[in-house]
Coordinates of C-alpha atoms and ligand atoms in Angstrom, one line a residue:
M1 CA 20.8 -147.7 -46.4
T2 CA 19.1 -145.2 -44.1
I3 CA 20.4 -142.6 -41.8
A4 CA 18.9 -141.7 -38.5
P5 CA 15.7 -139.6 -38.7
T6 CA 15.8 -136.1 -37.3
R7 CA 14.2 -136.0 -33.8
A8 CA 12.5 -133.2 -32.0
R9 CA 14.9 -133.4 -29.1
A10 CA 18.7 -133.6 -29.7
R11 CA 20.4 -136.7 -28.5
R12 CA 23.2 -136.1 -26.1
L13 CA 26.0 -138.4 -24.9
S14 CA 27.8 -138.1 -21.6
A15 CA 30.3 -140.5 -20.1
C16 CA 31.9 -141.1 -16.7
K17 CA 35.2 -142.9 -16.6
P18 CA 35.4 -145.2 -13.5
T19 CA 39.0 -144.3 -12.7
G20 CA 38.4 -142.7 -9.3
R21 CA 35.9 -141.3 -6.9
L22 CA 33.5 -138.7 -8.4
Q23 CA 34.2 -135.3 -7.1
L24 CA 32.5 -131.9 -6.8
G25 CA 33.8 -130.8 -10.3
N26 CA 32.1 -133.9 -11.8
L27 CA 28.9 -132.9 -10.0
F28 CA 28.8 -129.3 -11.2
G29 CA 30.6 -129.8 -14.6
M30 CA 28.7 -132.9 -15.7
I31 CA 26.2 -134.6 -13.5
L32 CA 23.9 -131.7 -12.6
P33 CA 23.8 -130.2 -16.1
L34 CA 23.0 -133.8 -17.3
V35 CA 20.1 -134.0 -14.8
A36 CA 18.9 -130.6 -15.8
G37 CA 18.9 -131.5 -19.5
Q38 CA 16.9 -134.8 -19.1
D39 CA 13.7 -133.1 -20.2
D40 CA 14.9 -131.1 -23.2
S41 CA 17.3 -133.6 -24.7
E42 CA 17.4 -137.4 -25.2
T43 CA 20.2 -138.3 -22.9
V44 CA 22.5 -141.3 -23.1
T45 CA 25.0 -141.8 -20.3
M46 CA 27.6 -144.4 -20.3
L47 CA 29.9 -145.7 -17.6
A48 CA 33.0 -145.8 -19.7
D49 CA 34.7 -148.9 -18.1
L50 CA 36.6 -149.7 -21.3
H51 CA 38.3 -146.3 -21.3
S52 CA 39.6 -146.9 -17.7
L53 CA 41.7 -149.8 -19.0
T54 CA 44.0 -147.5 -21.1
V55 CA 46.3 -146.8 -18.1
E56 CA 47.7 -149.0 -15.2
H57 CA 44.6 -150.1 -13.3
D58 CA 43.3 -152.4 -10.6
P59 CA 40.6 -154.7 -11.9
A60 CA 38.7 -154.8 -8.6
A61 CA 38.8 -151.0 -8.4
V62 CA 37.4 -150.5 -11.9
R63 CA 34.5 -152.9 -11.2
G64 CA 33.8 -151.2 -7.8
R65 CA 34.0 -147.7 -9.2
T66 CA 31.7 -148.6 -12.1
L67 CA 28.9 -149.6 -9.8
E68 CA 29.7 -146.8 -7.3
Q69 CA 29.5 -144.1 -10.1
A70 CA 26.3 -145.6 -11.4
A71 CA 24.8 -145.3 -7.9
V72 CA 26.0 -141.8 -7.5
L73 CA 24.5 -140.7 -10.8
L74 CA 21.2 -142.2 -9.8
A75 CA 21.4 -140.6 -6.4
A76 CA 22.1 -137.2 -7.9
G77 CA 19.0 -137.4 -10.0
V78 CA 19.7 -139.2 -13.2
D79 CA 16.4 -140.8 -14.0
P80 CA 16.8 -144.2 -15.7
Q81 CA 13.3 -143.8 -17.3
R82 CA 14.4 -140.6 -19.2
C83 CA 18.1 -141.2 -19.5
T84 CA 19.6 -144.4 -21.0
L85 CA 22.2 -145.3 -18.4
Y86 CA 24.4 -148.3 -19.1
V87 CA 27.9 -149.8 -18.8
Q88 CA 29.9 -149.4 -22.0
S89 CA 31.3 -153.0 -22.0
H90 CA 27.7 -154.4 -21.9
L91 CA 27.4 -153.3 -25.5
P92 CA 30.0 -155.1 -27.6
E93 CA 29.0 -152.9 -30.5
H94 CA 31.3 -150.2 -29.0
T95 CA 34.4 -152.3 -29.6
Q96 CA 33.1 -153.6 -32.9
L97 CA 32.5 -150.1 -34.3
H98 CA 35.9 -149.1 -32.8
Y99 CA 37.6 -151.5 -35.2
L100 CA 35.7 -150.3 -38.2
L101 CA 36.5 -146.7 -37.4
E102 CA 40.2 -147.6 -36.9
C103 CA 40.1 -148.7 -40.6
A104 CA 39.0 -145.1 -41.4
T105 CA 41.6 -143.3 -39.2
G106 CA 45.2 -142.5 -39.9
Y107 CA 48.0 -143.6 -37.6
G108 CA 49.3 -140.0 -37.7
E109 CA 45.9 -138.6 -36.7
A110 CA 45.8 -140.7 -33.6
Q111 CA 49.4 -139.8 -32.7
R112 CA 48.6 -136.1 -32.9
M113 CA 46.0 -136.3 -30.1
V114 CA 47.3 -134.0 -27.3
A115 CA 46.2 -136.3 -24.5
F116 CA 48.3 -139.1 -26.0
K117 CA 51.3 -137.0 -26.8
E118 CA 51.4 -135.7 -23.2
K119 CA 51.3 -139.1 -21.6
A120 CA 53.5 -140.8 -24.1
G121 CA 55.9 -137.9 -24.1
R122 CA 56.8 -138.5 -20.4
G123 CA 58.7 -141.6 -21.6
E124 CA 56.5 -143.9 -19.6
Q125 CA 55.4 -147.3 -21.0
V126 CA 52.1 -146.6 -22.7
R127 CA 49.4 -149.1 -23.7
L128 CA 48.4 -149.3 -27.4
S129 CA 44.8 -148.6 -26.2
L130 CA 46.0 -145.1 -25.0
L131 CA 46.8 -144.3 -28.7
T132 CA 43.5 -145.6 -30.0
Y133 CA 41.0 -144.6 -27.3
P134 CA 40.0 -141.4 -29.1
V135 CA 38.8 -143.7 -31.9
L136 CA 36.8 -145.8 -29.3
M137 CA 35.4 -142.5 -28.1
A138 CA 34.4 -141.7 -31.7
A139 CA 32.7 -145.1 -31.8
D140 CA 30.9 -144.3 -28.5
I141 CA 29.5 -141.1 -30.0
L142 CA 28.7 -142.3 -33.5
L143 CA 27.0 -145.6 -32.3
H144 CA 24.1 -143.6 -30.9
D145 CA 23.6 -141.1 -33.7
T146 CA 24.6 -138.5 -31.1
E147 CA 24.0 -134.9 -32.1
Q148 CA 25.5 -133.2 -29.0
V149 CA 28.5 -134.1 -26.9
P150 CA 28.9 -131.8 -23.8
V151 CA 32.7 -131.7 -23.1
G152 CA 35.4 -129.7 -21.4
D153 CA 38.2 -128.1 -23.4
D154 CA 40.4 -131.1 -22.9
Q155 CA 38.0 -133.3 -25.0
L156 CA 37.3 -130.9 -27.8
Q157 CA 40.0 -132.4 -30.0
H158 CA 38.5 -135.9 -29.6
V159 CA 35.1 -134.7 -30.6
E160 CA 36.7 -133.1 -33.6
L161 CA 38.3 -136.4 -34.5
A162 CA 34.9 -138.1 -34.3
R163 CA 33.5 -135.5 -36.7
T164 CA 36.4 -135.9 -39.1
V165 CA 36.1 -139.7 -39.1
A166 CA 32.3 -139.6 -39.5
N167 CA 32.6 -137.2 -42.5
R168 CA 35.3 -139.2 -44.1
F169 CA 33.4 -142.5 -43.6
N170 CA 30.1 -140.9 -44.9
G171 CA 32.0 -139.4 -47.9
R172 CA 33.8 -142.6 -48.8
Y173 CA 31.2 -145.3 -48.0
G174 CA 27.8 -143.6 -47.9
P175 CA 25.7 -141.7 -45.4
V176 CA 26.0 -143.9 -42.3
F177 CA 26.8 -141.5 -39.4
T178 CA 25.2 -138.5 -37.8
V179 CA 28.0 -135.9 -37.5
P180 CA 28.1 -134.8 -33.8
A181 CA 28.8 -131.3 -32.4
A182 CA 30.7 -130.5 -29.2
V183 CA 28.7 -128.5 -26.6
P184 CA 31.2 -126.6 -24.5
A185 CA 30.7 -127.0 -20.7
P186 CA 29.9 -123.7 -18.9
V187 CA 33.1 -121.9 -17.9
A188 CA 31.8 -121.1 -14.4
A189 CA 31.5 -124.9 -13.8
R190 CA 35.3 -125.3 -13.6
V191 CA 35.9 -126.3 -10.0
M192 CA 39.6 -126.0 -9.0
D193 CA 41.6 -128.0 -6.5
L194 CA 41.3 -126.6 -3.0
A195 CA 45.0 -127.2 -2.2
D196 CA 46.2 -125.8 -5.6
P197 CA 43.5 -123.5 -7.1
T198 CA 45.5 -123.1 -10.4
A199 CA 44.7 -126.9 -11.1
K200 CA 41.4 -128.4 -11.9
M201 CA 39.9 -130.6 -9.2
G202 CA 40.1 -134.2 -10.6
K203 CA 39.1 -137.7 -9.7
T204 CA 41.4 -139.6 -7.5
N205 CA 41.6 -142.9 -5.7
V206 CA 43.5 -141.6 -2.8
V207 CA 42.4 -139.2 -0.1
S208 CA 43.4 -135.7 -1.2
A209 CA 43.1 -132.5 0.8
G210 CA 42.2 -130.5 -2.3
V211 CA 39.5 -132.7 -3.7
I212 CA 36.0 -132.9 -2.3
G213 CA 34.5 -136.4 -3.1
I214 CA 30.7 -136.4 -3.7
L215 CA 30.6 -139.1 -1.0
D216 CA 32.9 -137.3 1.5
E217 CA 31.3 -137.1 4.9
P218 CA 30.2 -133.6 6.1
D219 CA 33.1 -133.3 8.6
V220 CA 35.6 -134.2 5.9
V221 CA 34.0 -131.6 3.6
R222 CA 34.2 -129.0 6.3
R223 CA 37.8 -129.8 7.1
K224 CA 38.9 -129.6 3.5
V225 CA 37.1 -126.3 2.8
M226 CA 38.4 -124.7 6.1
R227 CA 42.0 -125.7 5.0
A228 CA 41.6 -124.5 1.4
V229 CA 44.5 -122.4 0.2
T230 CA 43.4 -118.8 0.0
D231 CA 45.5 -115.8 -1.1
G232 CA 47.6 -113.1 0.5
G233 CA 45.4 -110.1 1.6
S234 CA 42.0 -110.2 3.1
T235 CA 39.6 -108.9 0.6
V236 CA 37.0 -111.3 -0.6
R237 CA 37.0 -110.6 -4.3
H238 CA 36.3 -112.5 -7.5
D239 CA 39.6 -112.4 -9.4
R240 CA 40.7 -115.7 -11.0
E241 CA 44.1 -114.3 -11.9
R242 CA 45.2 -112.7 -8.6
Q243 CA 43.0 -114.5 -6.1
P244 CA 42.4 -118.0 -7.5
G245 CA 41.7 -119.6 -4.1
V246 CA 39.1 -117.1 -3.0
T247 CA 37.6 -117.1 -6.5
N248 CA 37.2 -120.8 -6.5
L249 CA 35.4 -120.8 -3.1
L250 CA 33.1 -118.0 -4.3
E251 CA 32.3 -120.0 -7.4
I252 CA 31.7 -123.2 -5.4
Y253 CA 29.4 -121.2 -3.1
Q254 CA 27.5 -119.8 -6.1
A255 CA 27.2 -123.2 -7.8
C256 CA 25.8 -124.7 -4.5
T257 CA 23.3 -121.9 -3.6
G258 CA 22.6 -120.0 -6.9
S259 CA 23.6 -116.8 -5.1
T260 CA 26.8 -114.8 -5.0
G261 CA 26.6 -114.3 -1.2
H262 CA 28.2 -111.6 0.8
F263 CA 31.4 -112.2 2.8
S264 CA 33.4 -109.9 5.1
S265 CA 36.3 -112.3 5.8
Y266 CA 38.0 -115.4 4.4
G267 CA 36.8 -117.3 7.5
Q268 CA 33.2 -116.5 6.9
L269 CA 33.5 -117.4 3.2
K270 CA 35.0 -120.8 4.1
R271 CA 32.4 -121.6 6.8
E272 CA 29.5 -120.7 4.6
T273 CA 30.9 -122.4 1.6
A274 CA 31.5 -125.6 3.6
E275 CA 27.9 -125.6 4.8
A276 CA 26.6 -124.9 1.3
V277 CA 28.6 -127.9 -0.1
V278 CA 27.3 -130.1 2.8
A279 CA 23.7 -129.0 2.0
V280 CA 24.1 -130.1 -1.6
L281 CA 25.8 -133.4 -0.9
T282 CA 23.8 -134.6 2.0
P283 CA 20.6 -135.6 0.1
I284 CA 22.7 -137.2 -2.6
Q285 CA 24.6 -139.2 0.0
E286 CA 21.4 -140.3 1.7
R287 CA 19.9 -141.6 -1.6
Y288 CA 23.3 -143.2 -2.4
E289 CA 23.2 -145.1 1.0
A290 CA 19.7 -146.3 0.3
L291 CA 20.9 -147.6 -3.2
R292 CA 23.9 -149.3 -1.6
R293 CA 21.5 -151.3 0.5
R294 CA 19.7 -152.3 -2.7
P295 CA 22.4 -153.0 -5.3
E296 CA 19.9 -154.9 -7.4
T297 CA 18.1 -151.6 -8.1
V298 CA 21.3 -150.2 -9.6
E299 CA 22.0 -153.4 -11.6
A300 CA 18.4 -153.4 -12.9
A301 CA 18.7 -149.8 -14.1
L302 CA 21.9 -150.6 -15.9
A303 CA 20.5 -153.7 -17.5
E304 CA 17.5 -151.8 -18.6
G305 CA 19.7 -149.0 -20.1
A306 CA 21.8 -151.5 -22.0
R307 CA 18.6 -153.2 -23.3
R308 CA 17.2 -149.9 -24.6
A309 CA 20.5 -148.9 -26.2
R310 CA 21.2 -152.2 -27.9
P311 CA 18.9 -152.0 -31.0
R312 CA 20.1 -148.6 -32.0
A313 CA 23.8 -149.7 -31.5
A314 CA 23.2 -152.8 -33.5
A315 CA 21.6 -150.9 -36.3
T316 CA 24.4 -148.4 -36.6
L317 CA 27.0 -151.2 -36.5
R318 CA 25.2 -153.0 -39.2
R319 CA 24.9 -149.9 -41.4
A320 CA 28.6 -149.2 -40.9
G321 CA 29.6 -152.8 -41.6
E322 CA 27.5 -153.1 -44.8
A323 CA 28.8 -149.8 -46.1
I324 CA 32.5 -150.6 -45.5
G325 CA 32.2 -154.0 -47.2
L326 CA 31.1 -156.7 -44.8
V327 CA 28.6 -159.3 -45.8
S328 CA 25.5 -159.4 -43.7
F329 CA 22.4 -161.6 -43.9
Ligands
AMP1 P1 36.7 -136.6 -15.8 O1 36.5 -136.8 -14.3 O2 37.9 -135.8 -16.0 O3 36.6 -138.0 -16.5 O4 35.5 -135.8 -16.3 C1 34.1 -136.2 -16.4 C2 33.2 -135.0 -16.6 O5 33.2 -134.2 -15.4 C3 33.6 -134.1 -17.7 O6 32.4 -133.7 -18.4 C4 34.3 -132.9 -17.1 O7 34.2 -131.8 -17.9 C5 33.7 -132.8 -15.8 N1 34.6 -132.3 -14.8 C6 35.6 -133.1 -14.2 N2 36.4 -132.3 -13.3 C7 35.8 -131.1 -13.3 C8 36.1 -129.8 -12.6 N3 37.0 -129.8 -11.8 N4 35.3 -128.8 -12.9 C9 34.3 -128.9 -13.8 N5 33.9 -130.0 -14.5 C10 34.7 -131.1 -14.3

């Protein structure tokens, strides 16, 4: 039995869940850091379609969003030559390793996950997969001998579970898995909802005044930014506690332009922020439109990504299976 050799460049795993339209927070919090890291890390990026089935979903929407998100990632600069980009369900090894890891995870451990407790605690009907998805996430990570997982605060607990399960499995059955580390996302990359700047901007399937979609047309972007909730007073100041609306716009401006800017009024801040966002989104949207006219290009990139990822996934699964007691020939 062998474990993965140490590489010069760390392997990183990122994932996008096709549950809604990608928004500005996804761009600054995930996609652009991913694009920037393509040279100094070995990047694997997965469209996590299986994870989008853990809550009530529309099958056609999941299919559509999966391809849309893949095209947005490519349009935003993900390079399929340098980044292994594929659809999670195209590698059955994810669900196979999921099962083996379930056999090394306690029921109580899964129940303690905050994301599960929050949703289940609302008294709604929950799917069994909502309880077990952190174990699937552990499988996603461990399948690739991933060293680094860039995540926001909300996912730290799940990476910790992946570490716990990997260590337990290695200790009990032999050195099979690389133990991953969470890489915290930069705090400044937290984009807040324009209509409620105390809440994080999040993916949605419906039109929302507070959420800027990466594919929103320029006039829609302008309208949303001009209507953003600001604060009482008129001083443009960076103060997340007392002026969350203004602070959010300042941070969006800075994320778009790389400069802090200088604004004498809320009106000027909004106008310049709107134009800065439009300037970032326009080239991405142009490349997206070109890809939409050539869907075979997106499909070919995803097929190539799955082809490249498969041998490593199969090798990890085989190592894990043999270690835990399965017969292989
Ligand atoms: P999600 O859309 O919640 O599945 O998140 C996918 C990725 O985008 C994760 O890496 C998040 O940290 C990042 N992300 C999502 N929303 C935001 C936001 N409002 N600000 C910064 N990063 C975000």
